[in-house]
Short mmCIF file of C-alpha atoms and ligand atoms in Angstrom, two decimals:
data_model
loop_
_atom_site.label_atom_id
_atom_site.label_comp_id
_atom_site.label_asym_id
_atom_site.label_seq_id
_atom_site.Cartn_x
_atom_site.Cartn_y
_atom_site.Cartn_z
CA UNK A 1 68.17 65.32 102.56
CA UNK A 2 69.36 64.81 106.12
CA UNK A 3 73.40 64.39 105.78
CA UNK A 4 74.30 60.60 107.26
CA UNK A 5 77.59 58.87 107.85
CA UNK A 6 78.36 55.94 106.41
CA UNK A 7 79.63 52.90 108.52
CA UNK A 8 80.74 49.77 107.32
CA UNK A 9 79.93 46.35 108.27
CA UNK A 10 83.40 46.87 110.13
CA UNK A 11 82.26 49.60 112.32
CA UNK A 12 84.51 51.84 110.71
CA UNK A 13 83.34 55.73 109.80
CA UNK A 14 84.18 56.66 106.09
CA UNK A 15 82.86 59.60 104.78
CA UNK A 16 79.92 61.92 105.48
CA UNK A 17 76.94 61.06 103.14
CA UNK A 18 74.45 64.25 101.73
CA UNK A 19 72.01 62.40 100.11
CA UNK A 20 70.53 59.58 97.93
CA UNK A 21 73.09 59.86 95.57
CA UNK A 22 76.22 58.75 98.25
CA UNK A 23 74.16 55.73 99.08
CA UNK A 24 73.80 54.27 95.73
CA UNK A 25 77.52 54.63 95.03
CA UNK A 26 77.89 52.14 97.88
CA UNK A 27 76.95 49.19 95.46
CA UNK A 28 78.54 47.72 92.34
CA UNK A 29 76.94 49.84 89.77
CA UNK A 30 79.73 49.56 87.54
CA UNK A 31 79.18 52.89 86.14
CA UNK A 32 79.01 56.26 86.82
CA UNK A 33 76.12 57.04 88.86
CA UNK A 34 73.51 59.59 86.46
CA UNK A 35 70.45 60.24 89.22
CA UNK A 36 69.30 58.28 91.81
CA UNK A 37 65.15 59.37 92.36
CA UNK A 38 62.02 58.36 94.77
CA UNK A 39 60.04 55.43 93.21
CA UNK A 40 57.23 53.27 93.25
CA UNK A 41 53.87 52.99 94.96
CA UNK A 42 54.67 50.07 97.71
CA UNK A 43 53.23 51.02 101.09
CA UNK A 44 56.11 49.81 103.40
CA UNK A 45 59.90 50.27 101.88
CA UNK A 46 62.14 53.86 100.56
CA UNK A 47 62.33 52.32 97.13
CA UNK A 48 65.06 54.19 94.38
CA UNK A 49 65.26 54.17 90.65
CA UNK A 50 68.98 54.60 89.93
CA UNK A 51 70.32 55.69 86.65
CA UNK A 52 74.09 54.55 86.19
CA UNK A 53 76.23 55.43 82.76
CA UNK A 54 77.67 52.52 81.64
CA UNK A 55 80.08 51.79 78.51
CA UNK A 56 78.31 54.64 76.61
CA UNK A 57 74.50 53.37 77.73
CA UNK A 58 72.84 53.42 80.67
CA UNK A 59 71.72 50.79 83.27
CA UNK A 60 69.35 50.74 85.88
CA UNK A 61 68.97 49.74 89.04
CA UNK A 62 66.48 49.84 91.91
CA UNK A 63 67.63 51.30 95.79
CA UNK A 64 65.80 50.37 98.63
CA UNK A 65 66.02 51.36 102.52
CA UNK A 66 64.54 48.43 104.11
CA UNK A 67 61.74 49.51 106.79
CA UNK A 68 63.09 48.56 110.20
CA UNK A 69 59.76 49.38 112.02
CA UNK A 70 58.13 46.68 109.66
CA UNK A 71 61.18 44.54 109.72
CA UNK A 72 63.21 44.14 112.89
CA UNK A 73 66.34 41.83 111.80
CA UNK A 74 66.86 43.04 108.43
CA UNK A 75 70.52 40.87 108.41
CA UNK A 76 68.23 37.99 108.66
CA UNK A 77 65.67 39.33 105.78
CA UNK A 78 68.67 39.46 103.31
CA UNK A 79 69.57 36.65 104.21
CA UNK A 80 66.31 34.53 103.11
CA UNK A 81 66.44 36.79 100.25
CA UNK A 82 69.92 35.51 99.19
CA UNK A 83 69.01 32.04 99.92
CA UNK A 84 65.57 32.47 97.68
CA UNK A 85 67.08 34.61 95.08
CA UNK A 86 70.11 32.12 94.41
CA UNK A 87 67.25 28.87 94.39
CA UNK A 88 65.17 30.52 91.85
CA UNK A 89 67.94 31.34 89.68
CA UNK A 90 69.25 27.74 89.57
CA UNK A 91 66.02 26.54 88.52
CA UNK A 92 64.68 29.08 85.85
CA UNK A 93 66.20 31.34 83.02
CA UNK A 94 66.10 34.66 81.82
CA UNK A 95 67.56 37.78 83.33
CA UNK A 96 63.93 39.30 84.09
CA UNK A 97 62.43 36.20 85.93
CA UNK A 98 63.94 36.39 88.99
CA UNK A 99 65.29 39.34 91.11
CA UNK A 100 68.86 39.82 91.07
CA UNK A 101 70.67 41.45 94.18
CA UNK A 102 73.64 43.51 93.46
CA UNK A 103 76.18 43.52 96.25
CA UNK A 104 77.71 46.12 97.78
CA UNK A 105 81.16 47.63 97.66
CA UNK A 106 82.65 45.46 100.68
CA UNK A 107 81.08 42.26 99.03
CA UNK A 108 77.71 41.44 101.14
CA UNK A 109 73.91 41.99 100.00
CA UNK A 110 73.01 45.30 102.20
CA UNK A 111 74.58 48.26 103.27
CA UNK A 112 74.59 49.52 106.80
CA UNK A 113 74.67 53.80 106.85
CA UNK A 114 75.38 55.19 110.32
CA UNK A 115 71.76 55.26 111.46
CA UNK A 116 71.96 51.99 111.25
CA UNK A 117 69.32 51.94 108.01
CA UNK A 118 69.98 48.99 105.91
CA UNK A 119 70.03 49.40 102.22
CA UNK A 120 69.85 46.88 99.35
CA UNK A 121 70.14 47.49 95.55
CA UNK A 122 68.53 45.19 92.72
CA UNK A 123 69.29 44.88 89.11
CA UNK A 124 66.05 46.84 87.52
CA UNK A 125 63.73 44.58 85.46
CA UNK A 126 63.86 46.21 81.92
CA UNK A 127 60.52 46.47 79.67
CA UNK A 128 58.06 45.69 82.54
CA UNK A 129 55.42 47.45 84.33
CA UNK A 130 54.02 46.24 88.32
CA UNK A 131 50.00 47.53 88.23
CA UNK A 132 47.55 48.28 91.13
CA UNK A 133 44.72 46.86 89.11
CA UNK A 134 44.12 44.35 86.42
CA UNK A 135 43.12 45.44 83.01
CA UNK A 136 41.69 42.07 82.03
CA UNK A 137 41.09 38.71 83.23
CA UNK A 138 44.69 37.48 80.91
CA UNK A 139 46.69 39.45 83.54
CA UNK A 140 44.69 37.86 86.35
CA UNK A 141 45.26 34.78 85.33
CA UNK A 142 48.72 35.42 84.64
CA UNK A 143 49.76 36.60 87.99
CA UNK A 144 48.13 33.62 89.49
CA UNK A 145 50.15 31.45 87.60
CA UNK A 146 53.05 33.15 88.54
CA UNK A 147 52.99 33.22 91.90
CA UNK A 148 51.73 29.05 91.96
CA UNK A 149 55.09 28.50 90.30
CA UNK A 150 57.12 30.75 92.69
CA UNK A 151 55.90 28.79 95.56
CA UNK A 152 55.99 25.46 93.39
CA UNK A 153 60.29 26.70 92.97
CA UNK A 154 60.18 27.41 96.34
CA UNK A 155 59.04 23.81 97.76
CA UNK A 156 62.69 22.44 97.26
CA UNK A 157 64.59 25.10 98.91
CA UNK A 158 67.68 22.90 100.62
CA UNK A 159 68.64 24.08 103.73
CA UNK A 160 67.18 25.49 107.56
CA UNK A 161 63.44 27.00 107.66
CA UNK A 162 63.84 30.36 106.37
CA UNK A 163 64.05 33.30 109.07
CA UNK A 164 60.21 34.53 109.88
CA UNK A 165 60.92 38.17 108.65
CA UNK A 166 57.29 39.39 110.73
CA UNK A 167 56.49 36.62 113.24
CA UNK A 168 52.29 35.68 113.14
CA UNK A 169 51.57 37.99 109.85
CA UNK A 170 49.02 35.81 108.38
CA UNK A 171 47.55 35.12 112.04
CA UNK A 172 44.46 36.50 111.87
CA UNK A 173 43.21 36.09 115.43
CA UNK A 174 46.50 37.81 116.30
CA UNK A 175 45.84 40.90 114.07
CA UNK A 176 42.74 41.24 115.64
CA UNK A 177 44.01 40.83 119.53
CA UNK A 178 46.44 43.70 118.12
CA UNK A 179 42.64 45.46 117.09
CA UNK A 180 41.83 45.41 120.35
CA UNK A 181 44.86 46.40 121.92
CA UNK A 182 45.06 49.64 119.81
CA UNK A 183 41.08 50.18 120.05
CA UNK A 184 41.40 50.20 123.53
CA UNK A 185 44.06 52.51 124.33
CA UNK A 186 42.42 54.70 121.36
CA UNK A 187 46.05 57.10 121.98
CA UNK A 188 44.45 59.44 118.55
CA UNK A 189 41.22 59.98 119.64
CA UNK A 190 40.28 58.17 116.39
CA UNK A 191 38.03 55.27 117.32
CA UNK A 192 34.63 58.14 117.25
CA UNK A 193 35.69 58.60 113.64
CA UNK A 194 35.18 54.78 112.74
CA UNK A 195 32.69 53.66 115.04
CA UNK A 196 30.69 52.14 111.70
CA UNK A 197 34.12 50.23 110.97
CA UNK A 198 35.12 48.70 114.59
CA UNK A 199 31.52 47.52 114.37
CA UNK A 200 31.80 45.55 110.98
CA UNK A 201 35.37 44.47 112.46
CA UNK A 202 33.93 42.74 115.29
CA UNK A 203 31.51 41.20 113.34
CA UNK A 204 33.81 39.47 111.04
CA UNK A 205 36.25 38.32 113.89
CA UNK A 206 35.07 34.92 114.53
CA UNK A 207 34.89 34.04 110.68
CA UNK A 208 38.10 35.55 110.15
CA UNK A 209 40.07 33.14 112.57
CA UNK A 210 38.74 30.42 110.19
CA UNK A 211 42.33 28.83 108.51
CA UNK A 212 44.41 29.90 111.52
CA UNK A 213 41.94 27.48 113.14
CA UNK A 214 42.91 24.96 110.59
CA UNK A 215 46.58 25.85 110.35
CA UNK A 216 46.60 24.73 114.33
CA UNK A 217 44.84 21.78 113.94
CA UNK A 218 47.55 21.37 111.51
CA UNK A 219 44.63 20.72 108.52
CA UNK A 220 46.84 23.16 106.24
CA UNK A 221 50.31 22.56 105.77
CA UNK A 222 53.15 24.60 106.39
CA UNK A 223 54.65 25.82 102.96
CA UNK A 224 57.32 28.44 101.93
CA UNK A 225 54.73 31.45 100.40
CA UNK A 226 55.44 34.64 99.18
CA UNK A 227 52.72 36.39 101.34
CA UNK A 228 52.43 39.74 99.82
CA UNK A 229 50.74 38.71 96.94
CA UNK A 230 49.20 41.92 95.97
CA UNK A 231 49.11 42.51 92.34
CA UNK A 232 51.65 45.15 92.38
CA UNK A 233 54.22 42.70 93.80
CA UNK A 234 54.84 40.90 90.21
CA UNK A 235 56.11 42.62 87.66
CA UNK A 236 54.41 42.03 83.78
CA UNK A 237 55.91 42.60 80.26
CA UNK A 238 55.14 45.83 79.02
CA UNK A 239 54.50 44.10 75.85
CA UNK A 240 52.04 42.03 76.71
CA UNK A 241 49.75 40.75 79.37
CA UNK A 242 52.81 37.99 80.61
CA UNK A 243 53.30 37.55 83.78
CA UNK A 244 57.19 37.55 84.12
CA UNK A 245 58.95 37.93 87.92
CA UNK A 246 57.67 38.28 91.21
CA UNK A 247 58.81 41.12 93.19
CA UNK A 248 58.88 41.90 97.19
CA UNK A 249 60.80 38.93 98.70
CA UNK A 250 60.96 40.20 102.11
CA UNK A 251 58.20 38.10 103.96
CA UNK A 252 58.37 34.85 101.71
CA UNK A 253 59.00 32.79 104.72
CA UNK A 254 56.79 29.83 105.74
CA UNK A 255 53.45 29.90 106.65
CA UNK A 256 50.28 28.88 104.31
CA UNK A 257 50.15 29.31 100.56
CA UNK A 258 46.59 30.25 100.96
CA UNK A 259 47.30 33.89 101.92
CA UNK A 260 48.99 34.19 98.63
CA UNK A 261 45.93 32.77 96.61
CA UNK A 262 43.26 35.52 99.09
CA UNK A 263 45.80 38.11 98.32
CA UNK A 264 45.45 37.78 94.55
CA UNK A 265 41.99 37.48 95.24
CA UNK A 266 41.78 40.95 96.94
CA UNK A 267 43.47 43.25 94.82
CA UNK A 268 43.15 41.35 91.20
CA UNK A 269 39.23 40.33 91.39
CA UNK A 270 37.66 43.89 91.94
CA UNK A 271 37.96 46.75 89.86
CA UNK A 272 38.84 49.46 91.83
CA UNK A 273 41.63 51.25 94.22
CA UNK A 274 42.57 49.40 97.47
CA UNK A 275 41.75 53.16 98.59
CA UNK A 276 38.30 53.46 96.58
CA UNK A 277 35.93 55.78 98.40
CA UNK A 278 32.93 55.23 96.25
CA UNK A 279 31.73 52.01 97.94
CA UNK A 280 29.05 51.27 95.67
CA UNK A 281 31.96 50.29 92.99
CA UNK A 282 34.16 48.22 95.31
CA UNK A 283 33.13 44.42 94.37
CA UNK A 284 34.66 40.83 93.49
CA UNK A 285 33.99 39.80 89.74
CA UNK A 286 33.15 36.35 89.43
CA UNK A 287 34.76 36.01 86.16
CA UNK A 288 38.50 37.80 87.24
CA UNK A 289 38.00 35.13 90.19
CA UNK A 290 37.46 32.27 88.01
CA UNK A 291 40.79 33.35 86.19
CA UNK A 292 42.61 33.42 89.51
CA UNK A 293 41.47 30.30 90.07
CA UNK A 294 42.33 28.90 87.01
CA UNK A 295 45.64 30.66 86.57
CA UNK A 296 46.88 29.25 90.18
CA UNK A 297 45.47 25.89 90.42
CA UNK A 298 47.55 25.51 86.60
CA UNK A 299 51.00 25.95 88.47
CA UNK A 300 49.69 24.87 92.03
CA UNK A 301 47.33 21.63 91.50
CA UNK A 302 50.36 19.58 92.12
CA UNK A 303 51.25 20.32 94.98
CA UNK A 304 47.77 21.36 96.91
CA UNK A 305 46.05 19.26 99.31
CA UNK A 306 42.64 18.96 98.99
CA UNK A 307 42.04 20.84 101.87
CA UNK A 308 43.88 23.52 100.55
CA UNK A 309 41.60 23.61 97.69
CA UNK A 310 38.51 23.93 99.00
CA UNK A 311 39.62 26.95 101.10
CA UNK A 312 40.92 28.76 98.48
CA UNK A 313 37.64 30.99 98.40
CA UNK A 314 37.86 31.64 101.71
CA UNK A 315 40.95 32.63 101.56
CA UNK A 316 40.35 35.42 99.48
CA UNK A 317 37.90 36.38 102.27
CA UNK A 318 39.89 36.46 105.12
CA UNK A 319 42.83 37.91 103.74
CA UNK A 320 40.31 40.60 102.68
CA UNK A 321 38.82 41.15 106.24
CA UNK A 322 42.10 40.71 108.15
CA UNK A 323 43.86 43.57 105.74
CA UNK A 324 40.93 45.65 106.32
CA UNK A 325 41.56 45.15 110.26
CA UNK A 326 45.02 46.01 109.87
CA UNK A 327 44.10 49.33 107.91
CA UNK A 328 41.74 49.97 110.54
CA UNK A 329 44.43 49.33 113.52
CA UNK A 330 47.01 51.67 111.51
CA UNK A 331 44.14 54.22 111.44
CA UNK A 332 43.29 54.14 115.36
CA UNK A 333 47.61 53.68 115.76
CA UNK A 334 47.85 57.26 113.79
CA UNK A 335 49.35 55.59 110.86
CA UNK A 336 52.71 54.37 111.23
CA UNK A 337 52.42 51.29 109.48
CA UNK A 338 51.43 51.67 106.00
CA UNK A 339 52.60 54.95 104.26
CA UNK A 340 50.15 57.33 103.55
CA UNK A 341 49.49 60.35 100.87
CA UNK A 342 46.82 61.71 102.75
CA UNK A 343 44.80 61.99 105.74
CA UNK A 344 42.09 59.33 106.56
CA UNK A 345 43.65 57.22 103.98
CA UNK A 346 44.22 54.03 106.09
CA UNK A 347 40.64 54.36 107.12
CA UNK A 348 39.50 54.69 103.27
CA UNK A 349 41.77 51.19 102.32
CA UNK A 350 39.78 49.28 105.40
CA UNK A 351 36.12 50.85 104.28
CA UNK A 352 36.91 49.50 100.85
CA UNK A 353 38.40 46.21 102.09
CA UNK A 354 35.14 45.13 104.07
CA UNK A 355 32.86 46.65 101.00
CA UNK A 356 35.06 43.74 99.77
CA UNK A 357 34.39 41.27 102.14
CA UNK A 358 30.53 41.71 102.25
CA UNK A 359 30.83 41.49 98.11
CA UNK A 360 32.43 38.35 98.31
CA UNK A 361 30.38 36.76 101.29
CA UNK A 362 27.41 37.77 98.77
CA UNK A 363 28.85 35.46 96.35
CA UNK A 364 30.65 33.01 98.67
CA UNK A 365 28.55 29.99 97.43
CA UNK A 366 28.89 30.55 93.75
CA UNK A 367 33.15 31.25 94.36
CA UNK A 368 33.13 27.91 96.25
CA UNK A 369 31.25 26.01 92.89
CA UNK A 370 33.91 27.55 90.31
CA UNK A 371 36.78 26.34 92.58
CA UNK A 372 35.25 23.17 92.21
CA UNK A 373 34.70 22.93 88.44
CA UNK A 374 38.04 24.07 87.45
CA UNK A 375 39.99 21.78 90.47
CA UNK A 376 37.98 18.60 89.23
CA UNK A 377 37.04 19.67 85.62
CA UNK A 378 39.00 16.53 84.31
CA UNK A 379 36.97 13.97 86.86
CA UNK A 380 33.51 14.93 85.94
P1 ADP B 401 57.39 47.74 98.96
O1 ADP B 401 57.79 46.69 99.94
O2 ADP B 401 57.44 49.11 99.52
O3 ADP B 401 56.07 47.41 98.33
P2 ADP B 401 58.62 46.80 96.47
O4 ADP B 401 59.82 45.91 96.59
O5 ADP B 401 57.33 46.14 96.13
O6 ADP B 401 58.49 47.70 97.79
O7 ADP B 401 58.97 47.91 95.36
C1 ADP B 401 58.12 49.00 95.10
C2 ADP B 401 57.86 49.11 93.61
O8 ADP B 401 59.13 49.32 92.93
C3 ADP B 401 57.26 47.87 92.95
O9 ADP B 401 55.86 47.87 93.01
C4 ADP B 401 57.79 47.97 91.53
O10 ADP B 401 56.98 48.82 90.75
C5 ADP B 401 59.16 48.63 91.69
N1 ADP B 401 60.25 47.64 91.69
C6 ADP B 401 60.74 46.96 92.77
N2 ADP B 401 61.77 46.18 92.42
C7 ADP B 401 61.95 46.34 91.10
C8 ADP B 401 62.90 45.81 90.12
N3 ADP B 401 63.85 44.96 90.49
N4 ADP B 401 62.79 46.25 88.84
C9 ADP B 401 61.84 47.13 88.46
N5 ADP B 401 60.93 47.66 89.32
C10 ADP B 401 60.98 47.28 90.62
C1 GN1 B 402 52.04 46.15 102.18
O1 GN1 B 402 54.86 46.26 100.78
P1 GN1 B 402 53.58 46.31 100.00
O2 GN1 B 402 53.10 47.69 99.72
O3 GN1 B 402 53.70 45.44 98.77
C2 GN1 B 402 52.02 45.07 103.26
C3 GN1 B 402 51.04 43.95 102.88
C4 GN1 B 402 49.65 44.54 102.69
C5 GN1 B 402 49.72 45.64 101.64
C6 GN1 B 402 48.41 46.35 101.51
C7 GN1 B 402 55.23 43.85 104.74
O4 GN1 B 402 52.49 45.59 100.95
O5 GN1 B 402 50.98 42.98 103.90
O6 GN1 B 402 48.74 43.55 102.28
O7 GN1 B 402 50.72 46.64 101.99
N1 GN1 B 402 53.35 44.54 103.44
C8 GN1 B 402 53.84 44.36 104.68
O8 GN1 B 402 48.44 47.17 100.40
O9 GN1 B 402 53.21 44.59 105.69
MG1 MG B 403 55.50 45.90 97.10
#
């Protein structure tokens, strides 16, 4: 690895840093650092498993560079992640339900290296396993639940509006003008590759605007949600099919709890790969979306509008269609968004997302039905 320089929050040069390794000891392992190693499948952060000796064991701990492309005030991300972290913990038990930041040497919750790449360590959650796809309709019901509580916990948070960490993410008129923008200038020679895709883009734009529309009209409250729902983003016990902490704080901010619900919808209702290239197996199952629906309206029914409610399945389609869009922009922008493991990949995860989208407009009626038995089950 590159050799860095680390620099204090002071400003003040220490020593010269040759890899991973130097960066971890940073933090208040309280050990002796073992291995520090790449980790994890998430599409946006440097993520670190970090193996420190400690009183004859060993602990763990997770290292992450935060990505400043995606994330422009990273002082301001740590701090909503302080302020969320610290809330959670005063309202729930157990070391594994709730992230735990460890600080750094000098005291605060990042590090700053000389490149001016932010760094952040968490205590590791022990005996449980993040997936990329459901196994069975328990864990989709389970992560619905859990992330319905987290914004439930989250409703009481004392103090300013949190910072917005990407301003407009769930704005799906504004991913689309971004589309456009990137469609037009075309800078990869790309757009003759996906000519199939802009088409089915375009065609979805209008619908797609559908609860920004809403949120303006202000129809659809304003809530703190987690907004990168995706099923990898909460961690289960590797005992069982419990849902136990939800992971990837760095865009909870506010904006509408729907997203969170579409997101679940999108990566815990189908059974394949966000990347899957056989289209004819990309599809929403009606029964892993009747378990979403049942798992979140169990922790969330209390706090919903009913408006809310009866746009929770189309939610799940417009999240579906505006991550597809956003593939499809990263594709035309020559990937720099989302990381990739191979060529054409970007352009793979948008194919699959609108196979997605035209599975669940098939079944659009029938979602909207189930929302409404298991909302009002009780009052018919
Ligand atoms: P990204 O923003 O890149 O998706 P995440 O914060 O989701 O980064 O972390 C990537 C992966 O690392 C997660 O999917 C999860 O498997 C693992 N992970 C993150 N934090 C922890 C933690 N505290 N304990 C155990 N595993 C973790
Ligand atoms: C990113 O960080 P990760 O991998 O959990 C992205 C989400 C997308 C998702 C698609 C900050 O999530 O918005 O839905 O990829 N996160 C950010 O897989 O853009
Ligand atoms: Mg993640």
């Amino acid at each position: 690895m590159m050799t860095r320089s680390i620099r204090h929050r002071s400003g003040v040069r220490k020593k010269p840093i040759s890899d991973i390794r130097e960066i971890a000891t940073q933090f208040e392992l309280g050990g002796t650092l073992i291995a520090a190693d790449r980790y994890g499948r998430g599409h946006i952060n440097d993520t670190y498993l970090v193996l420190v000796g400690r009183n004859g064991g060993e602990t763990r701990f997770i290292l992450q560079r935060i990505n400043q492309h995606v994330f422009r005030d990273p002082e301001s991300l740590m701090e909503n992640i302080r302020r969320i972290t610290e809330h959670l913990r005063s309202k729930i038990t157990g070391s594994r339900s709730c992230l735990s930041l460890v600080p750094a040497n000098d005291g605060s919750y990042f590090f700053l290296d000389e490149e001016a790449g932010y760094w952040r360590a968490y205590q590791f959650i022990e005996g449980a396993s993040s997936y990329d796809g459901v196994a069975n309709t328990t864990q989709a019901r389970e992560a619905a639940a859990m992330f319905g509580r987290f914004q439930s916990l989250l409703g009481d948070l004392p103090g300013p509006r949190l910072h917005e960490t990407i301003p407009n993410f769930h704005n799906t008129p504004a991913r689309f003008r971004q589309f456009h923008e990137v469609l037009e200038r075309d800078a990869h020679d790309r757009a003759r590759h996906c000519a199939a895709e802009i088409d089915c883009a375009l065609a979805y734009e209008e619908a797609a605007g559908a609860l920004q529309a809403l949120q303006d009209a202000g129809e659809i409250p304003e809530r703190i949600a987690h907004n990168d729902t995706k099923l990898n983003n909460v961690m289960f016990d590797e005992h069982s099919d419990k849902a136990i902490c939800v992971i990837d704080l760095d865009t909870v901010m506010p904006g509408s709890v729907l997203y969170d619900f579409g997101d679940l919808v999108r990566t815990a209702a189908t059974p394949t790969a966000e990347d899957e290239t056989d289209l004819s197996t990309v599809r929403m199952r009606m029964d892993y979306y009747e378990a979403l629906v049942e798992g979140y309206l169990s922790t969330a029914m209390g706090f919903l509008t009913e408006t809310e409610v009866g746009n929770l399945s189309m939610a799940g389609k417009v999240i579906t269609i505006e991550t597809g869009v956003r593939f499809l922009t990263d594709y035309l922008s020559g990937d720099e968004y989302f990381r990739i493991h191979r060529a054409d990949q970007n352009l793979d995860r948008c194919r699959a997302q609108f196979a997605l989208a035209a599975s669940i407009d098939g079944q659009f009626d029938k979602m909207l039905k189930v929302v409404d038995s298991v909302a009002y089950r009780s009052e018919s």
